[in-house]
Amino acid sequence: MTDHVDALVPFAPDRPKTRLSDTLSPAERRAFAGAMLSDVLAALAGAGFAPRLLTTEATGRDVSETVDDRPLTEAVNAARDVHGPAPESPLAVVMADLALATPRALARLRGRDDAGDRIAGVTIAPGRAGGTNALVVRHPEFRVDYHGASYLDHLRVARDIGASVREVDSRRLATDIDERADLAEVLISGEGAARDWLVDAGFELDTGDGRVSIARTG
Amino acid sequence: MTDHVDALVPFAPDRPKTRLSDTLSPAERRAFAGAMLSDVLAALAGAGFAPRLLTTEATGRDVSETVDDRPLTEAVNAARDVHGPAPESPLAVVMADLALATPRALARLRGRDDAGDRIAGVTIAPGRAGGTNALVVRHPEFRVDYHGASYLDHLRVARDIGASVREVDSRRLATDIDERADLAEVLISGEGAARDWLVDAGFELDTGDGRVSIARTG
């Protein structure tokens, strides 16, 4: 294990998972988002990262945190400026809703188990629909832009500043949990608090008609 | 490069991609499915596999093929019985609609670039919603079952017969192309004939409102 890499985890406890409004109450969405965050923080620590919350309001968690209520892109770039990423001082940014993340999947961000990879200026784990679910920045000029298809935007930014890019091809890091259908992924492949929360809340897989969906009982 | 591993690619040219009926005509679905198949076959060859079509009707392609019009599970298990997988004679089964597959992603199925992995009795690349998008069978008793959440079923089968399991955690292998929303993934991350086909057919990404979708022009 080399030195710990700082990992920012943006979190918005004041507006948790609005696209799950059809499935969970506001209080449930808060609790579920908190369970996913706990899983991400634990997996990061297990992968040798030093996680730090970048949160829109104080959480009271026993973890280093910066409170910044600006939109995601602005808050991350401000934290980036404070950190000053460099080849010897990388900064990771990992989304709080990666409920399938494991230490092993996150360790791949560090470039230690994809044989033959060099250390890139920017390492990106793309999400679905062109999202950027996790990245590691070493190039001092790279700034994030989370609007739209951020994965493509980040590739463009890297090209413009001459930063090399490495893609981490991970289903577990690509699967952010936004909508009802995503909850099935947590029940199938989750290994932590988020899966436990769903099970305790009465959710289960429904494979009755050959297609996989979720149902709530009890 | 070690010996080539046989890779079955199931294909159903008679009923191509019915869940894309809202977006593509029957002739277009046939052409697009064919382009995805070409990408998968090329990526398999690039990863050192010997691909073989398992098709519901003859395709006329310049590739070894077995015609079997039974449902997927039955046809794959029949081909499996002929092959007789064993530790020294593995058999891969790779879906024909993995339009993001690259040689590098598929090579991970062979257990050569996930550092520290042993050669498992069954290697599985899970798909979304519990699917099994690619697997490599070495255990002589393992049989497939593609109904429902096949990933969970395959884990259960492996446990029952005492086969070790390795998971290949790949977004590119997890992303099978079934529905309109999936076409955005091909435009974002595809590198072959399927992406070219969509572009030629007038599809493009639409990120106008911050969400990523597809539009068709021209």
Coordinates of C-alpha atoms in Angstrom, one line a residue:
Chain A
M1 CA 0.0 0.0 0.0
T2 CA 1.4 3.4 -1.0
D3 CA 0.4 6.7 0.5
H4 CA -3.2 7.5 1.0
V5 CA -4.9 9.4 -1.8
D6 CA -7.3 12.1 -0.8
A7 CA -10.8 11.4 -2.1
L8 CA -13.5 14.0 -2.2
V9 CA -17.1 12.6 -1.9
P10 CA -19.7 15.2 -2.8
F11 CA -22.9 14.9 -0.9
A12 CA -26.2 16.8 -0.8
P13 CA -28.1 15.8 2.3
D14 CA -30.7 18.6 1.7
R15 CA -31.9 17.2 -1.6
P16 CA -31.4 13.4 -1.5
K17 CA -32.2 11.3 -4.5
T18 CA -35.2 13.2 -5.9
R19 CA -35.6 10.7 -8.8
L20 CA -36.5 8.1 -6.2
S21 CA -39.5 10.1 -5.1
D22 CA -41.9 7.6 -6.8
T23 CA -40.5 4.8 -4.6
L24 CA -39.3 6.3 -1.3
S25 CA -40.6 9.0 1.1
P26 CA -38.3 12.0 1.7
A27 CA -37.2 10.5 5.1
E28 CA -36.5 7.2 3.4
R29 CA -34.5 8.8 0.7
R30 CA -32.4 10.6 3.3
A31 CA -31.8 7.4 5.1
F32 CA -31.0 5.4 1.9
A33 CA -28.7 8.1 0.6
G34 CA -26.9 8.0 4.0
A35 CA -26.5 4.3 3.8
M36 CA -25.0 4.5 0.3
L37 CA -22.6 7.2 1.5
S38 CA -21.5 4.9 4.3
D39 CA -20.8 2.2 1.8
V40 CA -18.8 4.5 -0.4
L41 CA -16.8 5.9 2.5
A42 CA -16.0 2.4 3.8
A43 CA -15.0 1.1 0.4
L44 CA -12.7 4.1 -0.2
A45 CA -11.0 3.5 3.1
G46 CA -10.6 -0.1 2.3
A47 CA -9.0 0.8 -1.0
G48 CA -6.4 3.0 0.7
F49 CA -8.1 6.4 0.1
A50 CA -8.5 9.1 2.7
P51 CA -12.1 10.1 2.1
R52 CA -13.3 13.7 2.7
L53 CA -16.9 14.8 2.5
L54 CA -17.8 17.8 0.4
T55 CA -21.2 18.4 1.7
T56 CA -23.9 21.0 1.2
E57 CA -24.6 21.0 5.0
A58 CA -22.8 19.6 8.0
T59 CA -23.5 15.9 8.5
G60 CA -22.2 15.2 11.9
R61 CA -20.4 12.1 10.6
D62 CA -17.0 11.1 12.0
V63 CA -15.2 12.0 8.8
S64 CA -13.3 15.0 7.6
E65 CA -15.7 17.3 5.8
T66 CA -15.9 20.6 3.9
V67 CA -19.3 22.4 3.8
D68 CA -20.0 24.1 0.5
D69 CA -23.6 24.7 -0.7
R70 CA -22.7 25.7 -4.2
P71 CA -23.6 23.5 -7.2
L72 CA -21.5 20.4 -7.7
T73 CA -19.1 21.6 -10.4
E74 CA -18.2 24.8 -8.6
A75 CA -17.8 23.2 -5.2
V76 CA -15.5 20.4 -6.6
N77 CA -13.4 22.9 -8.5
A78 CA -13.0 25.1 -5.4
A79 CA -11.9 22.1 -3.4
R80 CA -9.6 21.1 -6.2
D81 CA -8.0 24.6 -6.1
V82 CA -7.3 24.2 -2.4
H83 CA -5.8 20.7 -2.9
G84 CA -3.7 21.6 -5.9
P85 CA -3.5 18.2 -7.5
A86 CA -0.1 17.2 -9.0
P87 CA 1.5 14.0 -10.2
E88 CA 2.8 13.3 -6.6
S89 CA -0.4 14.6 -5.0
P90 CA -3.5 13.2 -6.8
L91 CA -7.0 14.0 -5.8
A92 CA -9.9 11.6 -6.3
V93 CA -13.6 12.6 -6.7
V94 CA -16.0 9.8 -6.1
M95 CA -19.8 10.1 -6.2
A96 CA -21.7 9.2 -3.0
D97 CA -24.3 7.0 -4.7
L98 CA -22.1 4.2 -6.0
A99 CA -23.7 1.6 -3.9
L100 CA -22.0 -1.3 -5.7
A101 CA -18.5 0.1 -5.1
T102 CA -16.1 -2.3 -3.4
P103 CA -12.5 -1.7 -2.2
R104 CA -11.3 -3.8 -5.1
A105 CA -13.2 -1.8 -7.7
L106 CA -12.0 1.6 -6.2
A107 CA -8.4 0.4 -6.0
R108 CA -8.4 0.2 -9.8
L109 CA -8.7 4.0 -9.8
R110 CA -5.2 4.1 -8.3
G111 CA -3.8 2.4 -11.3
R112 CA -2.4 -0.5 -9.4
D113 CA -4.2 -3.6 -10.8
D114 CA -4.8 -2.9 -14.5
A115 CA -1.6 -4.5 -15.7
G116 CA 0.6 -2.3 -17.8
D117 CA -1.1 1.0 -17.1
R118 CA 0.9 4.1 -16.7
I119 CA -0.1 6.8 -14.2
A120 CA -2.4 9.0 -16.2
G121 CA -3.0 12.8 -15.8
V122 CA -6.7 12.0 -15.4
T123 CA -8.2 8.6 -14.5
I124 CA -11.9 8.3 -15.2
A125 CA -14.5 5.7 -14.3
P126 CA -17.4 6.6 -16.6
G127 CA -21.0 6.1 -15.5
R128 CA -24.1 5.4 -17.4
A129 CA -25.4 8.0 -19.8
G130 CA -22.0 9.7 -20.1
G131 CA -21.6 10.5 -16.4
T132 CA -18.3 10.7 -14.5
N133 CA -18.8 8.6 -11.4
A134 CA -15.2 8.6 -10.2
L135 CA -12.0 10.2 -11.2
V136 CA -8.5 10.8 -10.1
V137 CA -6.8 14.0 -11.0
R138 CA -3.0 14.4 -11.2
H139 CA -2.7 17.0 -13.9
P140 CA -2.6 20.4 -12.2
E141 CA -4.8 22.2 -14.8
F142 CA -7.7 19.8 -14.9
R143 CA -11.0 21.2 -13.8
V144 CA -14.3 19.3 -13.6
D145 CA -17.6 20.0 -15.4
Y146 CA -20.4 17.8 -14.3
H147 CA -23.1 19.2 -16.6
G148 CA -24.5 17.1 -19.4
A149 CA -22.4 14.2 -20.7
S150 CA -19.5 15.0 -18.3
Y151 CA -17.5 12.0 -19.4
L152 CA -17.2 13.4 -22.9
D153 CA -16.6 16.9 -21.6
H154 CA -13.8 15.6 -19.3
L155 CA -12.2 13.8 -22.2
R156 CA -12.3 17.1 -24.2
V157 CA -10.8 19.0 -21.2
A158 CA -8.0 16.5 -20.9
R159 CA -7.2 16.7 -24.6
D160 CA -7.2 20.5 -24.5
I161 CA -4.6 20.7 -21.6
G162 CA -2.6 17.7 -22.9
A163 CA -3.4 15.4 -20.0
S164 CA -3.3 11.7 -20.6
V165 CA -6.5 9.8 -19.8
R166 CA -7.0 6.3 -18.4
E167 CA -10.5 4.7 -18.4
V168 CA -11.4 2.4 -15.5
D169 CA -13.9 0.0 -17.0
S170 CA -16.0 -1.0 -14.0
R171 CA -19.6 -2.0 -13.8
R172 CA -19.6 -1.4 -10.0
L173 CA -18.3 2.2 -10.5
A174 CA -20.5 2.8 -13.5
T175 CA -23.7 2.1 -11.5
D176 CA -24.9 5.2 -9.7
I177 CA -28.2 4.7 -8.0
D178 CA -30.7 7.3 -9.2
E179 CA -34.0 5.6 -10.1
R180 CA -36.3 2.8 -9.0
A181 CA -34.9 0.4 -11.6
D182 CA -31.4 1.0 -10.1
L183 CA -32.5 -0.5 -6.8
A184 CA -32.5 -3.9 -8.3
E185 CA -28.8 -3.5 -9.0
V186 CA -28.3 -2.8 -5.2
L187 CA -30.3 -5.9 -4.3
I188 CA -28.3 -8.1 -6.8
S189 CA -24.8 -6.8 -6.3
G190 CA -24.7 -4.6 -3.2
E191 CA -22.7 -5.9 -0.3
G192 CA -23.2 -3.2 2.4
A193 CA -25.5 -0.9 4.3
A194 CA -27.5 0.2 1.3
R195 CA -28.5 -3.3 0.4
D196 CA -29.3 -4.0 4.1
W197 CA -31.4 -0.9 4.2
L198 CA -33.5 -1.9 1.2
V199 CA -34.0 -5.4 2.5
D200 CA -35.0 -4.0 5.9
A201 CA -37.4 -1.7 4.1
G202 CA -39.1 -4.6 2.5
F203 CA -37.7 -4.5 -1.0
E204 CA -37.0 -7.7 -2.9
L205 CA -36.3 -8.8 -6.4
D206 CA -39.2 -9.8 -8.5
T207 CA -38.2 -12.1 -11.4
G208 CA -41.7 -13.5 -11.9
D209 CA -42.1 -12.7 -15.6
G210 CA -38.5 -13.3 -16.7
R211 CA -37.7 -9.6 -16.4
V212 CA -36.1 -8.4 -13.2
S213 CA -37.8 -5.7 -11.2
I214 CA -38.3 -4.8 -7.5
A215 CA -41.3 -5.2 -5.3
R216 CA -42.0 -4.0 -1.8
T217 CA -43.6 -6.2 0.8
G218 CA -44.3 -6.0 4.5
Chain B
M1 CA -0.8 -15.1 -25.9
T2 CA -1.9 -18.6 -24.9
D3 CA -4.1 -21.0 -26.9
H4 CA -7.3 -19.6 -28.3
V5 CA -10.4 -20.1 -26.2
D6 CA -13.5 -21.1 -28.0
A7 CA -16.3 -18.5 -27.6
L8 CA -19.9 -19.1 -28.5
V9 CA -21.9 -16.1 -29.6
P10 CA -25.6 -16.7 -29.5
F11 CA -27.5 -14.8 -32.2
A12 CA -31.1 -14.7 -33.3
P13 CA -31.3 -13.0 -36.7
D14 CA -35.0 -13.9 -37.0
R15 CA -36.0 -11.7 -34.1
P16 CA -33.5 -8.9 -33.8
K17 CA -33.8 -6.5 -30.8
T18 CA -37.5 -6.3 -30.5
R19 CA -37.3 -3.8 -27.6
L20 CA -35.9 -1.3 -30.1
S21 CA -39.2 -1.4 -32.1
D22 CA -40.1 2.1 -30.9
T23 CA -36.9 3.5 -32.5
L24 CA -35.9 1.3 -35.4
S25 CA -37.8 -0.4 -38.3
P26 CA -37.5 -4.2 -38.6
A27 CA -34.9 -3.9 -41.4
E28 CA -32.9 -1.3 -39.3
R29 CA -33.0 -3.6 -36.3
R30 CA -31.6 -6.4 -38.4
A31 CA -28.8 -4.2 -39.7
F32 CA -28.0 -2.7 -36.3
A33 CA -27.9 -6.2 -34.6
G34 CA -25.6 -7.3 -37.4
A35 CA -23.3 -4.4 -36.8
M36 CA -23.1 -5.2 -33.1
L37 CA -22.4 -8.8 -33.8
S38 CA -19.5 -7.8 -36.1
D39 CA -18.1 -5.7 -33.3
V40 CA -18.3 -8.5 -30.8
L41 CA -16.7 -11.0 -33.2
A42 CA -13.9 -8.6 -34.0
A43 CA -13.3 -7.8 -30.3
L44 CA -13.3 -11.5 -29.4
A45 CA -10.7 -12.3 -32.1
G46 CA -8.6 -9.3 -30.9
A47 CA -8.7 -10.8 -27.4
G48 CA -7.4 -14.2 -28.5
F49 CA -10.8 -16.0 -28.6
A50 CA -11.9 -18.3 -31.4
P51 CA -15.5 -17.1 -31.9
R52 CA -18.2 -19.4 -33.1
L53 CA -21.8 -18.3 -33.9
L54 CA -24.6 -20.2 -32.3
T55 CA -27.4 -18.9 -34.5
T56 CA -31.1 -19.6 -35.0
E57 CA -30.6 -19.5 -38.8
A58 CA -27.6 -19.5 -41.1
T59 CA -26.0 -16.1 -41.5
G60 CA -23.7 -16.5 -44.4
R61 CA -20.9 -14.9 -42.4
D62 CA -17.3 -16.0 -42.8
V63 CA -17.2 -17.5 -39.3
S64 CA -17.7 -20.9 -37.9
E65 CA -21.4 -21.4 -37.0
T66 CA -23.8 -23.8 -35.5
V67 CA -27.5 -23.5 -36.4
D68 CA -29.9 -24.3 -33.5
D69 CA -33.3 -22.7 -33.3
R70 CA -34.1 -23.8 -29.8
P71 CA -34.3 -21.2 -27.0
L72 CA -31.1 -19.7 -25.7
T73 CA -30.6 -21.8 -22.6
E74 CA -31.2 -25.1 -24.4
A75 CA -29.1 -24.2 -27.4
V76 CA -26.1 -23.1 -25.3
N77 CA -26.3 -26.1 -23.1
A78 CA -26.4 -28.4 -26.1
A79 CA -23.3 -26.7 -27.6
R80 CA -21.7 -26.9 -24.1
D81 CA -22.3 -30.7 -24.1
V82 CA -20.6 -31.1 -27.5
H83 CA -17.6 -28.9 -26.3
G84 CA -17.2 -30.6 -23.0
P85 CA -15.6 -27.7 -21.0
A86 CA -12.7 -28.6 -18.7
P87 CA -10.0 -26.7 -16.9
E88 CA -7.7 -27.2 -19.9
S89 CA -10.5 -26.6 -22.4
P90 CA -12.6 -23.6 -21.4
L91 CA -15.7 -22.5 -23.3
A92 CA -16.8 -18.8 -23.4
V93 CA -20.3 -17.6 -24.1
V94 CA -20.6 -14.0 -25.0
M95 CA -23.7 -12.1 -26.0
A96 CA -24.0 -10.6 -29.5
D97 CA -25.2 -7.2 -28.3
L98 CA -22.2 -6.1 -26.3
A99 CA -21.6 -3.1 -28.6
L100 CA -19.1 -1.5 -26.1
A101 CA -16.9 -4.6 -25.9
T102 CA -13.2 -4.1 -26.7
P103 CA -10.4 -6.7 -27.0
R104 CA -9.1 -5.4 -23.7
A105 CA -12.4 -5.8 -21.8
L106 CA -12.9 -9.3 -23.2
A107 CA -9.3 -10.3 -22.4
R108 CA -10.2 -9.9 -18.7
L109 CA -12.5 -12.9 -19.1
R110 CA -9.4 -15.0 -19.7
G111 CA -8.1 -14.1 -16.3
R112 CA -4.9 -12.6 -17.5
D113 CA -5.1 -9.0 -16.4
D114 CA -6.9 -9.0 -13.0
A115 CA -3.8 -9.3 -10.9
G116 CA -3.8 -12.1 -8.5
D117 CA -6.7 -14.0 -9.9
R118 CA -6.7 -17.8 -10.0
I119 CA -8.3 -19.6 -12.9
A120 CA -11.9 -20.0 -11.7
G121 CA -14.3 -22.8 -12.6
V122 CA -16.7 -20.2 -13.9
T123 CA -15.9 -16.6 -14.8
I124 CA -18.9 -14.3 -15.1
A125 CA -19.2 -10.7 -16.4
P126 CA -22.6 -9.7 -15.0
G127 CA -24.9 -7.4 -17.0
R128 CA -27.5 -4.9 -15.9
A129 CA -30.6 -6.3 -14.1
G130 CA -28.9 -9.5 -13.2
G131 CA -28.1 -10.7 -16.6
T132 CA -25.1 -12.8 -17.6
N133 CA -23.5 -11.0 -20.5
A134 CA -20.3 -13.1 -20.8
L135 CA -18.9 -16.2 -19.1
V136 CA -16.1 -18.6 -19.3
V137 CA -16.8 -22.2 -18.2
R138 CA -14.1 -24.5 -17.1
H139 CA -16.0 -26.7 -14.6
P140 CA -17.3 -29.8 -16.5
E141 CA -20.6 -29.8 -14.7
F142 CA -21.7 -26.2 -15.1
R143 CA -24.8 -25.6 -17.2
V144 CA -26.3 -22.2 -18.1
D145 CA -29.8 -20.9 -17.3
Y146 CA -30.6 -17.6 -18.9
H147 CA -34.1 -17.1 -17.5
G148 CA -34.7 -14.3 -15.0
A149 CA -31.8 -13.0 -13.0
S150 CA -29.4 -15.4 -14.6
Y151 CA -26.4 -13.9 -12.8
L152 CA -27.8 -15.0 -9.4
D153 CA -28.9 -18.3 -10.8
H154 CA -25.4 -18.9 -12.2
L155 CA -23.9 -18.1 -8.8
R156 CA -26.2 -20.7 -7.3
V157 CA -25.4 -23.3 -9.8
A158 CA -21.7 -22.8 -9.3
R159 CA -22.1 -23.1 -5.5
D160 CA -24.2 -26.3 -5.9
I161 CA -21.5 -28.0 -8.0
G162 CA -18.6 -26.7 -6.0
A163 CA -17.2 -24.5 -8.8
S164 CA -15.2 -21.4 -7.9
V165 CA -16.5 -18.1 -9.4
R166 CA -14.7 -15.0 -10.5
E167 CA -16.6 -11.8 -11.4
V168 CA -15.3 -9.6 -14.2
D169 CA -16.3 -6.1 -13.2
S170 CA -16.6 -4.4 -16.6
R171 CA -19.0 -1.6 -17.7
R172 CA -18.3 -2.4 -21.3
L173 CA -19.3 -6.1 -20.8
A174 CA -22.2 -5.1 -18.5
T175 CA -23.8 -2.9 -21.2
D176 CA -26.0 -5.0 -23.5
I177 CA -27.9 -2.9 -26.0
D178 CA -31.7 -3.6 -25.7
E179 CA -33.6 -0.3 -25.5
R180 CA -33.6 3.2 -26.9
A181 CA -31.8 4.7 -23.9
D182 CA -29.0 2.2 -24.5
L183 CA -28.2 3.7 -27.9
A184 CA -26.7 6.7 -26.1
E185 CA -24.1 4.3 -24.5
V186 CA -23.1 3.2 -28.0
L187 CA -22.7 6.8 -29.2
I188 CA -20.7 7.7 -26.1
S189 CA -18.4 4.7 -25.8
G190 CA -18.7 2.5 -28.9
E191 CA -15.7 2.2 -31.1
G192 CA -16.9 0.1 -34.0
A193 CA -19.5 -0.8 -36.6
A194 CA -22.5 -0.3 -34.3
R195 CA -21.6 3.3 -33.5
D196 CA -20.9 4.0 -37.2
W197 CA -24.2 2.5 -38.1
L198 CA -26.1 4.8 -35.6
V199 CA -24.2 7.9 -36.8
D200 CA -24.9 7.0 -40.5
A201 CA -28.6 6.5 -39.6
G202 CA -28.7 10.1 -38.2
F203 CA -28.6 9.4 -34.5
E204 CA -26.8 11.9 -32.2
L205 CA -26.5 12.6 -28.5
D206 CA -28.8 15.3 -27.1
T207 CA -27.5 16.9 -24.0
G208 CA -29.7 20.0 -24.3
D209 CA -31.4 19.9 -20.9
G210 CA -28.5 18.4 -18.9
R211 CA -29.8 14.9 -19.2
V212 CA -28.3 12.7 -22.0
S213 CA -30.6 11.3 -24.6
I214 CA -30.6 10.5 -28.3
A215 CA -32.1 12.3 -31.2
R216 CA -32.5 11.4 -34.9
T217 CA -31.9 13.9 -37.6
G218 CA -31.5 13.8 -41.4

